[in-house]
mmCIF file of C-alpha atoms in Angstrom:
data_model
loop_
_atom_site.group_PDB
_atom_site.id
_atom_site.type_symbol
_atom_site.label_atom_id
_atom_site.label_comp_id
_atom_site.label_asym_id
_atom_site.label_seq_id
_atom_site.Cartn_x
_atom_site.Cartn_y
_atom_site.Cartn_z
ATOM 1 C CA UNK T 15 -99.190 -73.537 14.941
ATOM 2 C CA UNK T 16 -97.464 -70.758 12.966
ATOM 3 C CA UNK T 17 -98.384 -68.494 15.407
ATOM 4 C CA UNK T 18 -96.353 -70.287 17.492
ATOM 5 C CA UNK T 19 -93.495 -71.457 15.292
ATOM 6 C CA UNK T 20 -92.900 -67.097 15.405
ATOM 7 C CA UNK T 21 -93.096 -66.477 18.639
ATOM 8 C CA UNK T 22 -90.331 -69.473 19.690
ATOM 9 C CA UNK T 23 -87.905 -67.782 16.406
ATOM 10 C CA UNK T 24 -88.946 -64.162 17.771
ATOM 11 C CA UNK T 25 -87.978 -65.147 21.859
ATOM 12 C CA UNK T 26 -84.498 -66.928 20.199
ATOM 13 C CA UNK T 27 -84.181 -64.230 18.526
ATOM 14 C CA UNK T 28 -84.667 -61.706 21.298
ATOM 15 C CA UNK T 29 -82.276 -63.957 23.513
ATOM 16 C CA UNK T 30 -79.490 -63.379 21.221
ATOM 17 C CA UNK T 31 -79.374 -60.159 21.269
ATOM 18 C CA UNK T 32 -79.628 -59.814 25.150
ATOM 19 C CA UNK T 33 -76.625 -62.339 24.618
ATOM 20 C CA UNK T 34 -74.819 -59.886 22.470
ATOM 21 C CA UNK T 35 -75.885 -56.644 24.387
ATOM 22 C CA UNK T 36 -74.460 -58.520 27.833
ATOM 23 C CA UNK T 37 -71.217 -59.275 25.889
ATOM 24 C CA UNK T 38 -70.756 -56.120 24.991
ATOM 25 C CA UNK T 39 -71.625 -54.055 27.904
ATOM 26 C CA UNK T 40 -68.695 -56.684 29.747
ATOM 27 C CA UNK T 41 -66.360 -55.779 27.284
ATOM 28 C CA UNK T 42 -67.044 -52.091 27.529
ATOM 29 C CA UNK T 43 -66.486 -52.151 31.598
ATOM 30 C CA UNK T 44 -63.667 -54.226 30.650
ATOM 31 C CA UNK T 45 -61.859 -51.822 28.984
ATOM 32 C CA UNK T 46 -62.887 -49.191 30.769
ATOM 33 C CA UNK T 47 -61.344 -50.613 33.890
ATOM 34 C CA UNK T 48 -57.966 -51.374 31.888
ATOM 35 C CA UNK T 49 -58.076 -47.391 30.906
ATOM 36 C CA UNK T 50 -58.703 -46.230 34.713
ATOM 37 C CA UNK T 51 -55.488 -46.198 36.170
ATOM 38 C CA UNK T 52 -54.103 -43.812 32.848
ATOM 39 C CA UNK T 53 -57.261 -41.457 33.543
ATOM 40 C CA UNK T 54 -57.097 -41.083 37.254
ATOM 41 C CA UNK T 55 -53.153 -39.752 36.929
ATOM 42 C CA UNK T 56 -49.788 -41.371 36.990
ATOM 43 C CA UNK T 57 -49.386 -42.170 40.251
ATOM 44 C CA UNK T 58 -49.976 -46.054 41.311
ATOM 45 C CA UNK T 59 -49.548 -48.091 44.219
ATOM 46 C CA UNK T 60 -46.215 -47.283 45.558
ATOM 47 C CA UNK T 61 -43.718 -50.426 44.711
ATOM 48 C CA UNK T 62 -42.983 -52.319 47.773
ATOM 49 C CA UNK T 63 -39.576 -54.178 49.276
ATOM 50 C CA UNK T 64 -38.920 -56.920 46.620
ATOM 51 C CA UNK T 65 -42.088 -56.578 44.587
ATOM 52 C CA UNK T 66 -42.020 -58.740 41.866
ATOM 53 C CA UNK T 67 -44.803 -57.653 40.291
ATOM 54 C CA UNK T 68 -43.563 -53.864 40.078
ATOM 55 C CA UNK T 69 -44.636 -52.313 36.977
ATOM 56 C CA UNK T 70 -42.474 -50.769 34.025
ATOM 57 C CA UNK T 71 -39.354 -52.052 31.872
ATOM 58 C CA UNK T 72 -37.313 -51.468 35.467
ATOM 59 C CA UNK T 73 -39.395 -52.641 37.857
ATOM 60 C CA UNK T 74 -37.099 -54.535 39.748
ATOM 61 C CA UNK T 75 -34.782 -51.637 40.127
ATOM 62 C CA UNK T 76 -37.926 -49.750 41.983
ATOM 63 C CA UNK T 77 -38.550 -52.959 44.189
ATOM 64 C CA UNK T 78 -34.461 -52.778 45.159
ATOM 65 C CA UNK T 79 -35.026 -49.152 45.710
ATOM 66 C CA UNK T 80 -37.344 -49.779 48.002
ATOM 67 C CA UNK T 81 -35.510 -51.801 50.290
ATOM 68 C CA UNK T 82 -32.310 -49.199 50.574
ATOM 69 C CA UNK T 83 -32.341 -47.248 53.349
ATOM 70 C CA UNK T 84 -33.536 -43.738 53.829
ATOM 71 C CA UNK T 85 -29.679 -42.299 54.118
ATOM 72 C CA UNK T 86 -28.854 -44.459 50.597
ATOM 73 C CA UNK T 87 -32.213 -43.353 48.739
ATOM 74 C CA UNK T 88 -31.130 -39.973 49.954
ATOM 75 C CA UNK T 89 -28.184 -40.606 48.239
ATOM 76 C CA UNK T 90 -29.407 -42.085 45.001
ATOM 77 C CA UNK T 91 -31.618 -39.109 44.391
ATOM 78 C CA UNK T 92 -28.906 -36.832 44.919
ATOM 79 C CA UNK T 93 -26.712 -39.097 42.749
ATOM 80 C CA UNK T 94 -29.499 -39.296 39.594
ATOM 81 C CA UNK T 95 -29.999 -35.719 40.150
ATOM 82 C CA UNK T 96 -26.286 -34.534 39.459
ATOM 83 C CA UNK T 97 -25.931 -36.712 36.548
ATOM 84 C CA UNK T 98 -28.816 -35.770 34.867
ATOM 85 C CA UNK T 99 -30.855 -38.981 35.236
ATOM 86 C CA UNK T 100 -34.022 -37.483 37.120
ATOM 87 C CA UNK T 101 -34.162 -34.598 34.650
ATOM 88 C CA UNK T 102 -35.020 -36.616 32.190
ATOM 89 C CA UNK T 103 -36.982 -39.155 33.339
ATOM 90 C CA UNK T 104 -40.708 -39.660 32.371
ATOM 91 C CA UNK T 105 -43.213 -38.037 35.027
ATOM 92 C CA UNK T 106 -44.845 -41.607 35.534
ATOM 93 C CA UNK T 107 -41.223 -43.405 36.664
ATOM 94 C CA UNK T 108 -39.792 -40.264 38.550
ATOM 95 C CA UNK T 109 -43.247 -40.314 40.611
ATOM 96 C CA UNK T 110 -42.725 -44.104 41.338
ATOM 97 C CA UNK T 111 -39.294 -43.454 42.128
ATOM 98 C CA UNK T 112 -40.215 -40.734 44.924
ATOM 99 C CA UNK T 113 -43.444 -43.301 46.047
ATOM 100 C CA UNK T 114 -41.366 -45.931 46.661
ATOM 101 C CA UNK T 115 -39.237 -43.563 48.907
ATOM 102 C CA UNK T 116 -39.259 -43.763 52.724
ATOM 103 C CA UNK T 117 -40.949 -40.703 54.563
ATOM 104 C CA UNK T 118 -37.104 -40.349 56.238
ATOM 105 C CA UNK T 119 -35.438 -40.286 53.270
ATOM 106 C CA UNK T 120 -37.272 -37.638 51.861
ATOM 107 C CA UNK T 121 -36.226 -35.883 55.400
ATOM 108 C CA UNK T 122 -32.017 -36.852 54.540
ATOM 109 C CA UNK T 123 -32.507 -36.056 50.589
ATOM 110 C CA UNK T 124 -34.097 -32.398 51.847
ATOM 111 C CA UNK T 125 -30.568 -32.162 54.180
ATOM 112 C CA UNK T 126 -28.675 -32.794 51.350
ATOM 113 C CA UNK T 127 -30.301 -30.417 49.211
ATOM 114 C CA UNK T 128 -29.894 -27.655 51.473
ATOM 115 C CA UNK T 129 -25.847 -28.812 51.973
ATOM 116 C CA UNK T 130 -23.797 -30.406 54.645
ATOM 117 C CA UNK T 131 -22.326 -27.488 55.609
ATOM 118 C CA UNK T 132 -23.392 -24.836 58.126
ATOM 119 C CA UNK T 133 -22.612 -21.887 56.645
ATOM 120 C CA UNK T 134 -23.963 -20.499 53.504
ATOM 121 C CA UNK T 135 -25.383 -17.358 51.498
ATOM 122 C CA UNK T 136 -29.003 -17.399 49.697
ATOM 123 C CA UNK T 137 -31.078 -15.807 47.827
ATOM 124 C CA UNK T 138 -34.740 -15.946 48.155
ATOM 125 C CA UNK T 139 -38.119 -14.376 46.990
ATOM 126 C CA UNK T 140 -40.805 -14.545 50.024
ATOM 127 C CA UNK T 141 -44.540 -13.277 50.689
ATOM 128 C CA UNK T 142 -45.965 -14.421 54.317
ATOM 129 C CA UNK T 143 -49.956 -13.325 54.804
ATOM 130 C CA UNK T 144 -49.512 -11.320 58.694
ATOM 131 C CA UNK T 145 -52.619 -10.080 60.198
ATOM 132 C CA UNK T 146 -54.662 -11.484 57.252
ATOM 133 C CA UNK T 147 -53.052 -9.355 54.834
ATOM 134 C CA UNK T 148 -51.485 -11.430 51.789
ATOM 135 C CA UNK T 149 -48.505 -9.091 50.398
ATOM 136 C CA UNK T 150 -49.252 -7.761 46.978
ATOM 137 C CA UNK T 151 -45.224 -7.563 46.373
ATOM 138 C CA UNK T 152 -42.884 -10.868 47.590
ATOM 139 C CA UNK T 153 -39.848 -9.675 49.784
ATOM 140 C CA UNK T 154 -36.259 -9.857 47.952
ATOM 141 C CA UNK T 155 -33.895 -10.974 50.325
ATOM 142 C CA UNK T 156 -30.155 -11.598 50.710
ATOM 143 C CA UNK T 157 -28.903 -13.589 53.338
ATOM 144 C CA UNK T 158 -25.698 -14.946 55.632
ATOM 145 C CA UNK T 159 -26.428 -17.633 57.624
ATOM 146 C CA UNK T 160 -23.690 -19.584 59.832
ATOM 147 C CA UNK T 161 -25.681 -22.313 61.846
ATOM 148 C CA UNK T 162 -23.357 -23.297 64.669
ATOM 149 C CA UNK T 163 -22.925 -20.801 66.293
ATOM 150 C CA UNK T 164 -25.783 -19.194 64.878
ATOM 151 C CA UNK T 165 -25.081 -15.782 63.064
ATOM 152 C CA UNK T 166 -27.550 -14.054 60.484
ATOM 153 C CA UNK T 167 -27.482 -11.304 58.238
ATOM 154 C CA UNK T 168 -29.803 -10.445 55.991
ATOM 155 C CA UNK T 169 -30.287 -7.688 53.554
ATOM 156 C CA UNK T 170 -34.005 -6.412 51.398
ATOM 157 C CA UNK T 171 -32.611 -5.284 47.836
ATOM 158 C CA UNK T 172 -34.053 -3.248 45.548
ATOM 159 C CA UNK T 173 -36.131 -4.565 43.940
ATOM 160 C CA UNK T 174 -38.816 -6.305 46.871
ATOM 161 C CA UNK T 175 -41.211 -5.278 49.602
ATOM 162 C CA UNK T 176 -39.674 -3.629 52.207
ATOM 163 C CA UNK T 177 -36.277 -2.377 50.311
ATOM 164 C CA UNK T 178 -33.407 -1.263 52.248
ATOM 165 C CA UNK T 179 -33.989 -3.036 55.615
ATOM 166 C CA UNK T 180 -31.008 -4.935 57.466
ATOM 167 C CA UNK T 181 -30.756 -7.003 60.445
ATOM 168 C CA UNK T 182 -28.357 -9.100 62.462
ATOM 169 C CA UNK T 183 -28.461 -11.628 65.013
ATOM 170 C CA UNK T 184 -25.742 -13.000 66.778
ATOM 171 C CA UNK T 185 -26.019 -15.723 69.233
ATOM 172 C CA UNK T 186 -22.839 -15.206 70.636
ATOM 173 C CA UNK T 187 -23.374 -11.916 71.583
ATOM 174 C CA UNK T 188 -27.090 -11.554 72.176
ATOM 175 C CA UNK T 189 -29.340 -14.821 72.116
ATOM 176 C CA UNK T 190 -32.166 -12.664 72.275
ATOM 177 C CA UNK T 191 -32.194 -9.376 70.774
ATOM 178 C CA UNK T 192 -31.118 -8.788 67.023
ATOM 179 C CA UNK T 193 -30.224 -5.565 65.603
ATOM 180 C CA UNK T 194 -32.305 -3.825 62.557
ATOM 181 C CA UNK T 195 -33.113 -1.053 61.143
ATOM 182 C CA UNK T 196 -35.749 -0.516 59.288
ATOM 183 C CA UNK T 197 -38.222 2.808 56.800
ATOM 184 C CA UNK T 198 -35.656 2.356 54.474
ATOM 185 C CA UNK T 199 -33.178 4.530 53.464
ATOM 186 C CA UNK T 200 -34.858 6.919 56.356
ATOM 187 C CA UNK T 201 -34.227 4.507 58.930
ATOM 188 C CA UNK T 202 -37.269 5.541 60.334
ATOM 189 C CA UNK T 203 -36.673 2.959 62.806
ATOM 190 C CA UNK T 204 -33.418 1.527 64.239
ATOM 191 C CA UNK T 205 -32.311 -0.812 67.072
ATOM 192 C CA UNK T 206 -31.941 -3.486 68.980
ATOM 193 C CA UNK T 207 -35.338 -5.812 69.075
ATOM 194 C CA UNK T 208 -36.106 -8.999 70.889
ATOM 195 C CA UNK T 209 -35.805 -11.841 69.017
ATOM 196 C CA UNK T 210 -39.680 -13.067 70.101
ATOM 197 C CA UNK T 211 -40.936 -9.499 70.912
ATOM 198 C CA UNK T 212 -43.617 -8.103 69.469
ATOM 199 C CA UNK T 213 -42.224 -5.674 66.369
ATOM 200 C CA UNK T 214 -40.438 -9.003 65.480
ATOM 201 C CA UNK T 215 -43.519 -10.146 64.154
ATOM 202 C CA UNK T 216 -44.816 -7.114 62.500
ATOM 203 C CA UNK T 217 -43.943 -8.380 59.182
ATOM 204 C CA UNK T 218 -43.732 -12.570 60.101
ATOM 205 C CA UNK T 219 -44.873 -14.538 62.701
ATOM 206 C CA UNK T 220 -40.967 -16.577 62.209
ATOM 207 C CA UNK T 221 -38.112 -15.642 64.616
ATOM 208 C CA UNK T 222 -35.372 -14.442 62.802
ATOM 209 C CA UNK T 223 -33.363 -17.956 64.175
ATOM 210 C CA UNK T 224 -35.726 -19.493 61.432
ATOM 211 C CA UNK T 225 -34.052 -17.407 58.556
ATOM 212 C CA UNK T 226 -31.514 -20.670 58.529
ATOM 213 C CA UNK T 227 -31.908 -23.884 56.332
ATOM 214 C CA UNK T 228 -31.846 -26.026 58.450
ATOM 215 C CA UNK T 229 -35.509 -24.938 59.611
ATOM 216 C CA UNK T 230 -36.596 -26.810 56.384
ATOM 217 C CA UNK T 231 -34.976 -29.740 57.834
ATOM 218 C CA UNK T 232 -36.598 -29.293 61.350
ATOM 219 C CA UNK T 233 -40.272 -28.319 60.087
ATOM 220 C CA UNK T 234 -40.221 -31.799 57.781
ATOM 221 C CA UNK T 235 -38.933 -33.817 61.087
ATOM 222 C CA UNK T 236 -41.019 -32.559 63.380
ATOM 223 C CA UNK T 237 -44.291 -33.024 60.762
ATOM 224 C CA UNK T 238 -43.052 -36.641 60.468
ATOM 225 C CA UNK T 239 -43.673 -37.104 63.907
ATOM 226 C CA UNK T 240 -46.773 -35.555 64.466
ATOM 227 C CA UNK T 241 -47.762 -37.532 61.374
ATOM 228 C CA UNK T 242 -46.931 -40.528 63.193
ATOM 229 C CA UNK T 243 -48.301 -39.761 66.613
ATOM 230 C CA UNK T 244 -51.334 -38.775 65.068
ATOM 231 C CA UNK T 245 -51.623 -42.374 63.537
ATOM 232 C CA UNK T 246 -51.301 -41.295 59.953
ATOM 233 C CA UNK T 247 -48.534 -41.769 57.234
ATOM 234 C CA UNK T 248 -45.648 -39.101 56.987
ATOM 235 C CA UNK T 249 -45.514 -39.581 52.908
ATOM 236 C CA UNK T 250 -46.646 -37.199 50.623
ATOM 237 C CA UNK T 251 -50.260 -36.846 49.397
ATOM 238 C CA UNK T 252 -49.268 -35.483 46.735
ATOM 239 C CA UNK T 253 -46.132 -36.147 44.355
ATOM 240 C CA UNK T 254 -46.220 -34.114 40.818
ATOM 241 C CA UNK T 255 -43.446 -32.787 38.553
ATOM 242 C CA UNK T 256 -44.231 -29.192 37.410
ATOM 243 C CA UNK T 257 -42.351 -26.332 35.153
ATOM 244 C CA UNK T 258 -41.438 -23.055 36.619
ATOM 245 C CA UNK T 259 -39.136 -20.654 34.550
ATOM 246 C CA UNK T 260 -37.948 -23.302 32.490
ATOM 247 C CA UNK T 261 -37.515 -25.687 35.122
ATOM 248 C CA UNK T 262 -39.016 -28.902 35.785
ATOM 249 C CA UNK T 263 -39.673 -29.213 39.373
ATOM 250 C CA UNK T 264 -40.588 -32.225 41.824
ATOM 251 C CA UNK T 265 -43.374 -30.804 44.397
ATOM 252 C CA UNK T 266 -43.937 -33.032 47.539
ATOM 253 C CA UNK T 267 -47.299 -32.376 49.339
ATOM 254 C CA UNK T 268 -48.393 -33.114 52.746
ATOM 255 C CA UNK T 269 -52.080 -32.500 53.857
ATOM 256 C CA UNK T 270 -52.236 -32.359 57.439
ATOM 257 C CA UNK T 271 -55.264 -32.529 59.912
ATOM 258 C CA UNK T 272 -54.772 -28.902 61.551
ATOM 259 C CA UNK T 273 -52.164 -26.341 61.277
ATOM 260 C CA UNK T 274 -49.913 -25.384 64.871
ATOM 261 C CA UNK T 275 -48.644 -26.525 66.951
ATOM 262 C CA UNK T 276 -48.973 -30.364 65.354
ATOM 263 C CA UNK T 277 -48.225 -28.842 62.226
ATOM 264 C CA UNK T 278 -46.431 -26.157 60.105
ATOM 265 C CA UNK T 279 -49.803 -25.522 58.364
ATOM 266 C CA UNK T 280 -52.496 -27.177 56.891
ATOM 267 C CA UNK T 281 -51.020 -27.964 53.407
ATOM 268 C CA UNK T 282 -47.017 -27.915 52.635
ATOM 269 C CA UNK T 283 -45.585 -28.357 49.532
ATOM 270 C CA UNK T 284 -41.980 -28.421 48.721
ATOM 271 C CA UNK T 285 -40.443 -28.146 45.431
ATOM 272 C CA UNK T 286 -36.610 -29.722 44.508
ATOM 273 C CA UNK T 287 -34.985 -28.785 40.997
ATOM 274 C CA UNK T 288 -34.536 -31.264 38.997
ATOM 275 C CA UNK T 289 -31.526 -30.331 37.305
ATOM 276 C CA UNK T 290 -29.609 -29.877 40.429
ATOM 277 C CA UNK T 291 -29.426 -31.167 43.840
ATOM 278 C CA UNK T 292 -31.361 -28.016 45.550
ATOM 279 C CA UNK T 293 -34.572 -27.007 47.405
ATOM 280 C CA UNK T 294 -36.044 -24.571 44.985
ATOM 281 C CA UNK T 295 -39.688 -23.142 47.024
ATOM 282 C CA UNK T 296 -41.952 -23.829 49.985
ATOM 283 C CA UNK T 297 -45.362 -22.954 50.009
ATOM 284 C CA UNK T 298 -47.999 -23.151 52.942
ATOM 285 C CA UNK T 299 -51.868 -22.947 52.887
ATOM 286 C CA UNK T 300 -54.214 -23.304 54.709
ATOM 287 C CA UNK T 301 -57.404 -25.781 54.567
ATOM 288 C CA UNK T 302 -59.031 -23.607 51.940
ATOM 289 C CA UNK T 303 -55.757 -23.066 49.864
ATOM 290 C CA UNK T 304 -55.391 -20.067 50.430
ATOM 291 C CA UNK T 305 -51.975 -19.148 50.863
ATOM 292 C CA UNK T 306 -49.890 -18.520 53.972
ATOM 293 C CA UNK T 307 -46.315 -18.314 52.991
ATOM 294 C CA UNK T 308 -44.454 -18.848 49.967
ATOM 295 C CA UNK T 309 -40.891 -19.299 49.328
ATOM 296 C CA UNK T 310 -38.544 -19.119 46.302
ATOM 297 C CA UNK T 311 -35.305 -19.829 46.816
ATOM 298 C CA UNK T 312 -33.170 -18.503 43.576
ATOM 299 C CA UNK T 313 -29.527 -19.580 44.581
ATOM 300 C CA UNK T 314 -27.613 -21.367 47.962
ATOM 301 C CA UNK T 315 -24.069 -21.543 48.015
ATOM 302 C CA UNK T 316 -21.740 -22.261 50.746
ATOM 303 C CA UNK T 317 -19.957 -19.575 52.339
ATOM 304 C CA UNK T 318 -17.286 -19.635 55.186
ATOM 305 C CA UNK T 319 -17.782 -16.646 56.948
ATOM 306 C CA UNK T 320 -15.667 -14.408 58.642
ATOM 307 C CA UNK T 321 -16.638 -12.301 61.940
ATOM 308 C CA UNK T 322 -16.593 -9.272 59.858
ATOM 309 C CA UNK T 323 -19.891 -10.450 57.745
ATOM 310 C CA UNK T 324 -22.104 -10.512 61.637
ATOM 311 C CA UNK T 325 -20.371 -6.921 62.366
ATOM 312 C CA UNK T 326 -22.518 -4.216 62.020
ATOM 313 C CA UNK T 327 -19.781 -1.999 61.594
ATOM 314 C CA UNK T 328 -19.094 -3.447 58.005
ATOM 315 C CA UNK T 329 -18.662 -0.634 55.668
ATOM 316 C CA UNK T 330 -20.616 -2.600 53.264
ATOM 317 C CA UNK T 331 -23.761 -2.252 55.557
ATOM 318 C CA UNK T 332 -26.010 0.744 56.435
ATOM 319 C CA UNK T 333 -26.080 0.630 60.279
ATOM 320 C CA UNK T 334 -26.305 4.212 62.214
#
């Protein structure tokens, strides 16, 4: 009878602690499912049209957000942009901003960014890989772009790949040749070139009509609608802020099935300062990562141009 009387307190015994243990592997997954969101990143379930339930202090400002159309989100981004609002932002509530924005408006803020007008100088750092061949130095370029009617001139300075070069286009004269020289200060070779002939893509597979802005603007529509004839969605896969010389960045990524004609290439990722309303980069890769093209563009500021900026007579220029 003893016997017994310890084996019933031993099995109530044992049952209380498989009680205990149960409890408190629960309460372990428990928590660990409250901590997965915060480990797995910042970015959540985009906030939908009038969601109540949006997370954060301003939640319902992200649900309102939401609804606006693409043109006004455009605008609101712009808006918290130039008044220092986005700068300054946590990561987690700028991300949820740009989630909760419409694949279109992302399109209009990129048009904004670039500027309303048509005509405009830049600056920009550039490496394309041609042939296979990544560039061990990035292009420095200056350029003069007038959309409508298209006119470009653009300049290699100093201190980039392939120094000293010039070309123009000018679609009023020529839609299809543009004029270049190029060796350097040898000019080892000079001329007129077709715009889509074959020493045109020597050192890019672009036409030199690309070298305006607004090629941004028509790369990211025409991905939005391969995105949508494909069947997929046209938003980023990627939103992150980054630093880059001091400056916090937003970088938009899309990952697409293929590369052309569907799409620019495999992976695109642009990156917006934060401080100002401005396209700052644009990188390509391809389904690897390796990269295909990256931009950096340092400074864009309208320009009204006169005829004598497309002439290659300009003493400023080194035309023979």
């Amino acid at each position: 009878m003893r016997g017994n009387g310890r084996s019933g307190s031993r099995a109530k015994s044992d049952h209380g602690f498989i009680i205990v243990v149960v409890m408190s592997v629960a309460l372990l997954f428990s928590v660990v499912a409250r901590a997965a969101p915060a480990a797995e990143g910042q970015r959540a379930t985009p906030v939908a049209c009038h969601d109540d339930m949006a997370p954060g202090a301003n939640g319902g400002d992200l649900a309102d957000f939401a609804c606006l159309s693409a043109a006004a989100q455009a605008n609101v981004i712009r808006e918290r942009i130039a008044d220092g609002t986005l700068g300054t932002m946590p990561d987690s509530r700028l991300i949820a901003l740009v989630d909760a924005m419409k694949p279109e408006a992302i399109v209009a803020y990129t048009r904004l960014a670039i500027g309303a007008g048509s005509s405009y100088e830049y600056w920009m750092r550039r490496r394309e890989r041609v042939n296979g061949k990544w560039p061990a130095q990035a292009d420095h370029m200056e350029v003069y772009c007038q959309d409508s009617p298209q006119r470009v001139y653009v300049k290699w300075l100093p201190d980039g790949a392939h120094a000293g070069q010039e070309i123009i286009y000018d679609a009023t004269r020529d839609p299809t040749r543009f004029l270049g020289h190029f060796g350097g200060a040898w000019h080892f070779l000079s001329g007129r070139f077709r715009v889509d002939g074959t020493f045109a893509r020597t050192q890019s597979r672009h036409s030199v009509r690309d070298l305006g802005l607004q090629f941004v603007v028509h790369t990211l529509e025409h991905e939005e609608g391969s995105f949508e004839a494909e069947g997929l969605s046209a938003r980023p896969a990627h939103v992150d802020i980054e630093t880059a010389n001091g400056r916090r960045l937003l970088a938009l990524t899309w990952d697409a099935p293929d590369g052309p004609p569907a799409h620019f290439a495999p992976r695109v990722t642009l990156t917006f300062d934060l401080r100002r309303p401005q396209l700052h980069g644009v990188i390509a890769a391809d389904a690897s990562g390796a990269p295909l093209e990256e931009i950096d563009f340092e400074q864009i500021v309208p320009h009204v141009w006169t005829d004598e900026a497309f002439d290659p007579h300009n003493p400023s220029y080194d035309f023979r």
